[in-house]
Short mmCIF file of C-alpha atoms in Angstrom, two decimals:
data_model
loop_
_atom_site.label_atom_id
_atom_site.label_comp_id
_atom_site.label_asym_id
_atom_site.label_seq_id
_atom_site.Cartn_x
_atom_site.Cartn_y
_atom_site.Cartn_z
CA UNK A 1 -24.33 35.74 -68.10
CA UNK A 2 -26.64 32.82 -68.73
CA UNK A 3 -24.14 30.25 -68.46
CA UNK A 4 -23.07 31.59 -65.16
CA UNK A 5 -26.65 31.58 -63.63
CA UNK A 6 -26.50 28.14 -64.97
CA UNK A 7 -23.55 26.75 -63.46
CA UNK A 8 -24.68 28.72 -60.28
CA UNK A 9 -27.78 26.42 -60.41
CA UNK A 10 -26.15 23.19 -60.97
CA UNK A 11 -23.88 23.97 -58.33
CA UNK A 12 -26.73 24.76 -55.74
CA UNK A 13 -28.56 21.37 -56.88
CA UNK A 14 -25.25 19.44 -55.98
CA UNK A 15 -25.18 20.77 -52.63
CA UNK A 16 -28.70 20.22 -52.04
CA UNK A 17 -28.18 16.60 -53.10
CA UNK A 18 -24.80 16.32 -50.83
CA UNK A 19 -26.74 18.02 -47.81
CA UNK A 20 -29.98 15.34 -48.69
CA UNK A 21 -26.92 12.37 -48.74
CA UNK A 22 -25.34 13.68 -45.27
CA UNK A 23 -28.66 14.33 -43.47
CA UNK A 24 -29.35 10.25 -42.29
CA UNK A 25 -25.66 10.49 -41.18
CA UNK A 26 -26.23 13.74 -39.50
CA UNK A 27 -29.03 11.90 -37.38
CA UNK A 28 -27.07 9.24 -37.09
CA UNK A 29 -24.11 11.11 -35.46
CA UNK A 30 -26.73 13.08 -33.24
CA UNK A 31 -28.11 9.73 -31.93
CA UNK A 32 -25.09 8.13 -31.22
CA UNK A 33 -23.74 11.87 -29.50
CA UNK A 34 -27.19 11.58 -27.66
CA UNK A 35 -26.34 8.08 -26.18
CA UNK A 36 -23.22 8.22 -25.20
CA UNK A 37 -24.37 11.26 -23.01
CA UNK A 38 -26.99 9.26 -21.69
CA UNK A 39 -24.43 6.57 -20.57
CA UNK A 40 -21.50 8.83 -19.35
CA UNK A 41 -24.70 10.32 -16.91
CA UNK A 42 -25.77 6.86 -15.86
CA UNK A 43 -22.14 6.23 -15.25
CA UNK A 44 -21.46 9.24 -13.45
CA UNK A 45 -24.47 8.94 -11.18
CA UNK A 46 -23.19 4.95 -10.66
CA UNK A 47 -19.62 6.41 -9.56
CA UNK A 48 -21.38 9.10 -7.54
CA UNK A 49 -23.39 6.74 -5.72
CA UNK A 50 -20.51 4.37 -4.77
CA UNK A 51 -18.44 7.46 -3.79
CA UNK A 52 -21.12 8.45 -1.52
CA UNK A 53 -21.22 5.20 0.00
CA UNK A 54 -17.45 5.35 0.44
CA UNK A 55 -17.48 8.71 1.78
CA UNK A 56 -20.41 7.99 4.41
CA UNK A 57 -18.59 4.54 5.78
CA UNK A 58 -15.22 6.65 6.38
CA UNK A 59 -17.17 9.08 8.16
CA UNK A 60 -18.75 6.50 10.34
CA UNK A 61 -15.34 4.73 11.13
CA UNK A 62 -13.71 8.31 11.65
CA UNK A 63 -16.45 9.51 13.93
CA UNK A 64 -16.43 9.19 17.66
CA UNK A 65 -14.74 6.50 19.76
CA UNK A 66 -15.64 2.65 19.78
CA UNK A 67 -17.63 3.15 22.23
CA UNK A 68 -19.93 5.71 21.25
CA UNK A 69 -20.06 4.75 17.39
CA UNK A 70 -24.01 4.01 17.03
CA UNK A 71 -22.95 2.74 13.78
CA UNK A 72 -20.88 -0.04 14.80
CA UNK A 73 -23.90 -1.55 16.54
CA UNK A 74 -26.48 -4.03 14.72
CA UNK A 75 -29.74 -2.33 13.88
CA UNK A 76 -31.64 -3.96 16.25
CA UNK A 77 -29.70 -2.45 18.57
CA UNK A 78 -29.38 1.31 17.85
CA UNK A 79 -32.88 1.65 16.14
CA UNK A 80 -35.49 3.57 18.23
CA UNK A 81 -38.93 2.71 18.53
CA UNK A 82 -40.10 4.64 15.23
CA UNK A 83 -37.00 2.81 13.27
CA UNK A 84 -39.24 -0.60 14.61
CA UNK A 85 -42.46 0.79 13.34
CA UNK A 86 -41.26 2.10 10.13
CA UNK A 87 -39.40 -1.28 9.40
CA UNK A 88 -42.68 -3.12 10.42
CA UNK A 89 -44.84 -1.09 8.32
CA UNK A 90 -42.45 -1.62 5.35
CA UNK A 91 -42.05 -5.20 5.73
CA UNK A 92 -46.24 -5.56 6.17
CA UNK A 93 -46.33 -3.72 2.55
CA UNK A 94 -43.80 -5.85 1.12
CA UNK A 95 -45.76 -9.37 2.45
CA UNK A 96 -48.71 -7.92 0.96
CA UNK A 97 -47.57 -6.08 -2.11
CA UNK A 98 -45.16 -9.07 -3.25
CA UNK A 99 -47.65 -11.72 -2.75
CA UNK A 100 -44.95 -14.60 -3.21
CA UNK A 101 -44.69 -18.75 -3.34
CA UNK A 102 -45.84 -19.91 -0.19
CA UNK A 103 -41.74 -20.84 0.14
CA UNK A 104 -40.80 -17.44 0.07
CA UNK A 105 -43.18 -16.34 2.62
CA UNK A 106 -41.88 -13.75 5.84
CA UNK A 107 -43.74 -15.39 8.46
CA UNK A 108 -45.09 -12.78 10.99
CA UNK A 109 -42.77 -13.65 13.80
CA UNK A 110 -39.76 -12.06 11.93
CA UNK A 111 -39.15 -9.57 14.82
CA UNK A 112 -38.26 -12.56 16.77
CA UNK A 113 -35.39 -13.61 14.63
CA UNK A 114 -32.34 -11.53 15.68
CA UNK A 115 -30.59 -12.27 11.79
CA UNK A 116 -33.80 -11.88 10.04
CA UNK A 117 -34.27 -8.66 11.31
CA UNK A 118 -30.96 -7.32 10.21
CA UNK A 119 -31.27 -8.55 7.10
CA UNK A 120 -34.74 -7.06 6.28
CA UNK A 121 -33.71 -3.65 8.22
CA UNK A 122 -30.49 -3.70 5.40
CA UNK A 123 -32.90 -4.60 2.48
CA UNK A 124 -35.31 -1.86 3.28
CA UNK A 125 -32.51 0.80 3.98
CA UNK A 126 -31.25 -0.34 0.23
CA UNK A 127 -34.94 0.21 -1.27
CA UNK A 128 -35.30 3.72 0.26
CA UNK A 129 -32.15 4.25 -1.45
CA UNK A 130 -32.97 2.97 -4.68
CA UNK A 131 -36.22 4.40 -4.61
CA UNK A 132 -35.50 7.94 -3.88
CA UNK A 133 -32.75 7.56 -6.59
CA UNK A 134 -35.22 6.13 -8.93
CA UNK A 135 -37.63 9.49 -8.08
CA UNK A 136 -34.71 11.91 -9.10
CA UNK A 137 -35.56 12.87 -12.64
CA UNK A 138 -32.32 14.15 -13.30
CA UNK A 139 -30.90 10.32 -12.84
CA UNK A 140 -30.76 8.19 -15.36
CA UNK A 141 -30.52 4.87 -14.04
CA UNK A 142 -31.95 1.24 -13.27
CA UNK A 143 -31.43 1.31 -9.34
CA UNK A 144 -35.17 -0.33 -8.46
CA UNK A 145 -34.26 -3.15 -11.18
CA UNK A 146 -31.04 -3.68 -9.56
CA UNK A 147 -32.77 -3.58 -6.02
CA UNK A 148 -35.01 -6.45 -7.31
CA UNK A 149 -33.01 -8.84 -9.24
CA UNK A 150 -30.03 -8.74 -6.62
CA UNK A 151 -30.97 -7.74 -3.37
CA UNK A 152 -35.10 -8.46 -3.01
CA UNK A 153 -35.52 -11.99 -4.33
CA UNK A 154 -31.86 -13.38 -3.22
CA UNK A 155 -32.15 -11.88 0.60
CA UNK A 156 -35.98 -13.60 0.84
CA UNK A 157 -34.38 -16.71 -0.62
CA UNK A 158 -31.33 -16.39 2.35
CA UNK A 159 -33.73 -15.86 4.87
CA UNK A 160 -36.20 -18.98 4.17
CA UNK A 161 -32.92 -20.90 3.62
CA UNK A 162 -30.60 -20.00 6.17
CA UNK A 163 -33.01 -19.27 8.97
CA UNK A 164 -35.03 -21.09 11.24
CA UNK A 165 -37.98 -19.02 10.48
CA UNK A 166 -38.85 -21.22 7.97
CA UNK A 167 -40.05 -23.63 10.63
CA UNK A 168 -42.77 -21.03 11.91
CA UNK A 169 -45.62 -21.27 9.90
CA UNK A 170 -48.06 -22.70 12.35
CA UNK A 171 -46.33 -21.48 15.86
CA UNK A 172 -43.30 -19.51 16.50
CA UNK A 173 -40.32 -21.42 17.10
CA UNK A 174 -37.59 -19.37 18.93
CA UNK A 175 -33.97 -19.64 17.57
CA UNK A 176 -31.74 -22.34 19.52
CA UNK A 177 -29.24 -20.65 21.23
CA UNK A 178 -25.77 -20.02 20.23
CA UNK A 179 -22.76 -21.11 22.26
CA UNK A 180 -20.67 -17.91 22.77
CA UNK A 181 -17.26 -17.58 20.91
CA UNK A 182 -14.46 -19.95 21.97
CA UNK A 183 -12.34 -17.03 24.09
CA UNK A 184 -9.41 -19.85 23.94
CA UNK A 185 -9.18 -20.10 20.17
CA UNK A 186 -10.11 -15.87 19.77
CA UNK A 187 -6.87 -15.63 22.04
CA UNK A 188 -4.76 -17.44 20.09
CA UNK A 189 -5.90 -16.37 16.75
CA UNK A 190 -5.26 -12.39 18.35
CA UNK A 191 -1.84 -13.64 19.08
CA UNK A 192 -0.78 -15.31 16.27
CA UNK A 193 -1.99 -12.02 14.04
CA UNK A 194 0.07 -10.25 16.54
CA UNK A 195 3.01 -12.11 16.17
CA UNK A 196 2.41 -11.93 12.18
CA UNK A 197 2.52 -8.41 12.02
CA UNK A 198 5.83 -8.40 14.37
CA UNK A 199 7.44 -10.51 12.08
CA UNK A 200 6.32 -8.45 8.93
CA UNK A 201 7.52 -5.36 10.75
CA UNK A 202 10.75 -7.08 11.57
CA UNK A 203 11.66 -7.65 8.13
CA UNK A 204 11.20 -3.88 7.28
CA UNK A 205 12.92 -2.44 10.05
CA UNK A 206 17.04 -2.36 11.32
CA UNK A 207 16.64 -1.84 15.08
CA UNK A 208 19.34 -0.62 17.64
CA UNK A 209 19.53 -0.51 20.90
CA UNK A 210 21.32 2.02 23.36
CA UNK A 211 23.42 0.26 25.78
CA UNK A 212 25.98 2.91 27.44
CA UNK A 213 26.79 2.42 30.71
CA UNK A 214 25.22 1.44 33.73
CA UNK A 215 22.65 -0.30 30.82
CA UNK A 216 23.71 -3.57 28.69
CA UNK A 217 22.51 -5.14 25.66
CA UNK A 218 20.64 -7.25 28.18
CA UNK A 219 19.40 -4.23 29.80
CA UNK A 220 18.98 -1.75 27.39
CA UNK A 221 18.14 1.82 27.63
CA UNK A 222 16.30 2.54 24.52
CA UNK A 223 15.11 0.81 21.34
CA UNK A 224 15.41 2.09 18.19
CA UNK A 225 14.44 1.12 14.82
CA UNK A 226 14.96 2.68 11.67
CA UNK A 227 13.34 2.36 7.80
CA UNK A 228 15.49 3.93 5.07
CA UNK A 229 16.32 7.62 6.59
CA UNK A 230 13.22 7.63 9.06
CA UNK A 231 13.70 6.39 13.02
CA UNK A 232 11.09 5.92 15.51
CA UNK A 233 11.98 4.77 19.23
CA UNK A 234 9.85 2.56 21.63
CA UNK A 235 8.36 5.09 24.08
CA UNK A 236 8.68 3.73 27.67
CA UNK A 237 5.92 5.63 28.64
CA UNK A 238 3.13 4.47 26.39
CA UNK A 239 4.86 1.52 25.06
CA UNK A 240 4.42 2.65 21.79
CA UNK A 241 6.57 3.39 18.72
CA UNK A 242 6.76 7.35 17.91
CA UNK A 243 8.56 8.79 14.89
CA UNK A 244 11.40 11.10 15.15
CA UNK A 245 10.03 14.41 14.37
CA UNK A 246 12.32 16.73 12.47
CA UNK A 247 11.50 19.81 15.06
CA UNK A 248 10.83 17.34 18.30
CA UNK A 249 12.53 17.35 21.14
CA UNK A 250 13.72 13.68 20.58
CA UNK A 251 17.07 13.41 18.05
CA UNK A 252 17.99 10.49 16.08
CA UNK A 253 20.74 8.24 17.46
CA UNK A 254 24.03 7.81 15.65
CA UNK A 255 23.85 4.55 14.10
CA UNK A 256 27.35 3.67 15.59
CA UNK A 257 26.47 4.26 18.89
CA UNK A 258 23.63 1.42 19.07
CA UNK A 259 23.98 -2.27 19.64
CA UNK A 260 22.30 -4.23 16.78
CA UNK A 261 19.73 -6.61 17.48
CA UNK A 262 17.64 -8.92 15.28
CA UNK A 263 13.71 -8.11 14.87
CA UNK A 264 12.95 -11.33 16.99
CA UNK A 265 15.14 -9.93 20.15
CA UNK A 266 13.65 -6.16 19.89
CA UNK A 267 10.37 -8.04 19.64
CA UNK A 268 11.19 -9.94 23.07
CA UNK A 269 12.30 -6.93 24.46
CA UNK A 270 9.38 -4.79 23.22
CA UNK A 271 7.03 -7.38 24.96
CA UNK A 272 8.95 -7.72 28.39
CA UNK A 273 8.16 -4.13 29.62
CA UNK A 274 10.34 -4.53 32.77
CA UNK A 275 13.67 -4.77 31.12
CA UNK A 276 13.54 -1.37 30.78
CA UNK A 277 12.39 -0.54 34.63
CA UNK A 278 15.75 0.21 37.45
CA UNK A 279 14.26 -0.30 40.85
CA UNK A 280 16.03 0.96 43.98
CA UNK A 281 15.06 0.53 47.67
CA UNK A 282 14.51 4.14 49.33
CA UNK A 283 15.99 4.68 52.73
CA UNK A 284 16.07 7.95 54.40
CA UNK A 285 19.73 8.02 54.49
CA UNK A 286 22.91 5.81 54.49
CA UNK A 287 23.13 5.75 57.87
CA UNK A 288 19.57 3.88 57.93
CA UNK A 289 20.71 1.35 55.61
CA UNK A 290 23.73 0.67 57.45
CA UNK A 291 21.86 0.19 60.59
CA UNK A 292 19.65 -2.52 58.94
CA UNK A 293 16.30 -0.51 59.15
CA UNK A 294 13.58 -1.56 56.21
CA UNK A 295 13.59 0.66 53.23
CA UNK A 296 10.68 3.24 53.23
CA UNK A 297 9.55 2.48 50.11
CA UNK A 298 10.65 1.72 46.40
CA UNK A 299 11.62 4.12 43.62
CA UNK A 300 12.03 3.17 39.98
CA UNK A 301 12.98 4.80 36.56
CA UNK A 302 12.40 4.35 32.98
CA UNK A 303 14.60 6.50 30.66
CA UNK A 304 12.32 6.85 27.56
CA UNK A 305 14.01 8.91 24.66
CA UNK A 306 11.41 11.50 25.30
CA UNK A 307 12.30 12.02 28.99
CA UNK A 308 13.28 10.40 32.15
CA UNK A 309 10.26 9.44 34.24
CA UNK A 310 10.92 8.50 37.91
CA UNK A 311 8.39 7.45 40.14
CA UNK A 312 7.74 6.19 44.08
CA UNK A 313 5.18 4.07 45.54
CA UNK A 314 3.33 6.41 47.69
CA UNK A 315 1.40 5.56 51.31
CA UNK A 316 -1.62 5.92 48.91
CA UNK A 317 -0.74 2.42 47.12
CA UNK A 318 -0.06 4.50 44.07
CA UNK A 319 3.17 5.40 42.03
CA UNK A 320 3.72 9.38 41.78
CA UNK A 321 6.46 11.16 40.26
CA UNK A 322 9.47 11.69 42.31
CA UNK A 323 12.74 13.67 42.59
CA UNK A 324 14.65 11.04 45.13
CA UNK A 325 16.13 9.29 42.24
CA UNK A 326 18.10 12.47 40.55
CA UNK A 327 19.02 13.82 44.03
CA UNK A 328 20.40 10.49 45.03
CA UNK A 329 22.74 10.37 41.56
CA UNK A 330 23.22 13.95 41.52
CA UNK A 331 25.85 14.88 44.36
CA UNK A 332 24.73 18.14 44.49
CA UNK A 333 21.47 18.18 46.90
CA UNK A 334 22.05 18.37 50.38
CA UNK A 335 20.36 15.64 52.21
CA UNK A 336 19.70 13.04 49.55
CA UNK A 337 17.90 9.69 50.33
CA UNK A 338 20.21 6.86 50.12
CA UNK A 339 19.12 4.26 47.38
CA UNK A 340 20.20 0.60 46.84
CA UNK A 341 19.53 -0.83 43.22
CA UNK A 342 17.31 -3.87 43.42
CA UNK A 343 15.75 -6.43 41.18
CA UNK A 344 11.70 -6.26 40.48
CA UNK A 345 11.42 -9.79 42.32
CA UNK A 346 12.96 -7.45 45.42
CA UNK A 347 11.26 -4.53 45.06
CA UNK A 348 7.95 -6.58 45.22
CA UNK A 349 9.01 -8.29 48.37
CA UNK A 350 10.10 -4.61 49.57
CA UNK A 351 6.35 -3.42 48.96
CA UNK A 352 4.92 -6.41 50.91
CA UNK A 353 7.04 -5.86 53.71
CA UNK A 354 6.72 -2.25 53.89
CA UNK A 355 3.20 -1.31 52.12
CA UNK A 356 0.99 -4.92 52.36
CA UNK A 357 0.55 -4.72 48.53
CA UNK A 358 1.48 -7.59 45.71
CA UNK A 359 1.77 -6.81 42.27
CA UNK A 360 2.72 -2.93 42.73
CA UNK A 361 5.30 -3.48 40.34
CA UNK A 362 3.02 -3.98 37.06
CA UNK A 363 3.12 -1.69 34.66
#
């Protein structure tokens, strides 16, 4: 019995020594877990902030049209009077609170320098975001440290280095006027970019033309393109490419019925809208035409894959839907008009003689 108790005491002493030996390791593990948890929380906050910024930006881009997206305007054009007052108060606080070296001083005339206004407005916005995050007790991070190191001082130095405000120590000097963007260069660059996009698309798609009579490869009836198993058609109504929907009214063509063309030729046809239009001189009946009377107007047809669209040039000098082409080509209607097919140039001449209008055939 005594031997058993002695063995039990020895075992308890051994366990106590083992626990004492493991206690520093336990505290070290707990500290590592605590540090790891804080780091994960910090990283989560950083990622959360970045994702919030991305979502806000996408929301701005998706909301409204280009004309009504206030976020597309520079701060100085969308700011209210209160916004200007708040920015001014913050800049005055910044100038008084951060007593900088003279070469970093922000001149009082900063509102008169457009670029400086945008820089300071952005700096103010980032400061508010950083201060708000820093004040949240549940967040762990160095937002204000980041703001001072990577935003405040680089912005102040950039203002003094890149803007003429540095010359305003004694008296304000107005910003020199900037010449407008070279419109010719802009047009050239935009055209080159559009051509580049078309070339890129041309390499991806296989193109084909509908050229069944009375249409020909030079005056086709429709333009199609295919990528894999997916078909698209060029709408001759809005001049955009549209996919063939599985349950839509437009059915994909039989590839064997198409006349294959290169991407370059497809781009040429896409750009020349008049290629797709047929014009007729419109007479009251065949007798008027045989008698040499003037046409009453001009009608035209666009046979787009989604529907055929016929128009007549009206007395109001606008194009309006008409049944004249259908009535002439279909022998069933009684008393149909008489149409004589003409080209676009002749259509222009007829409309000038009849209506006194130039450029009526533009699309």
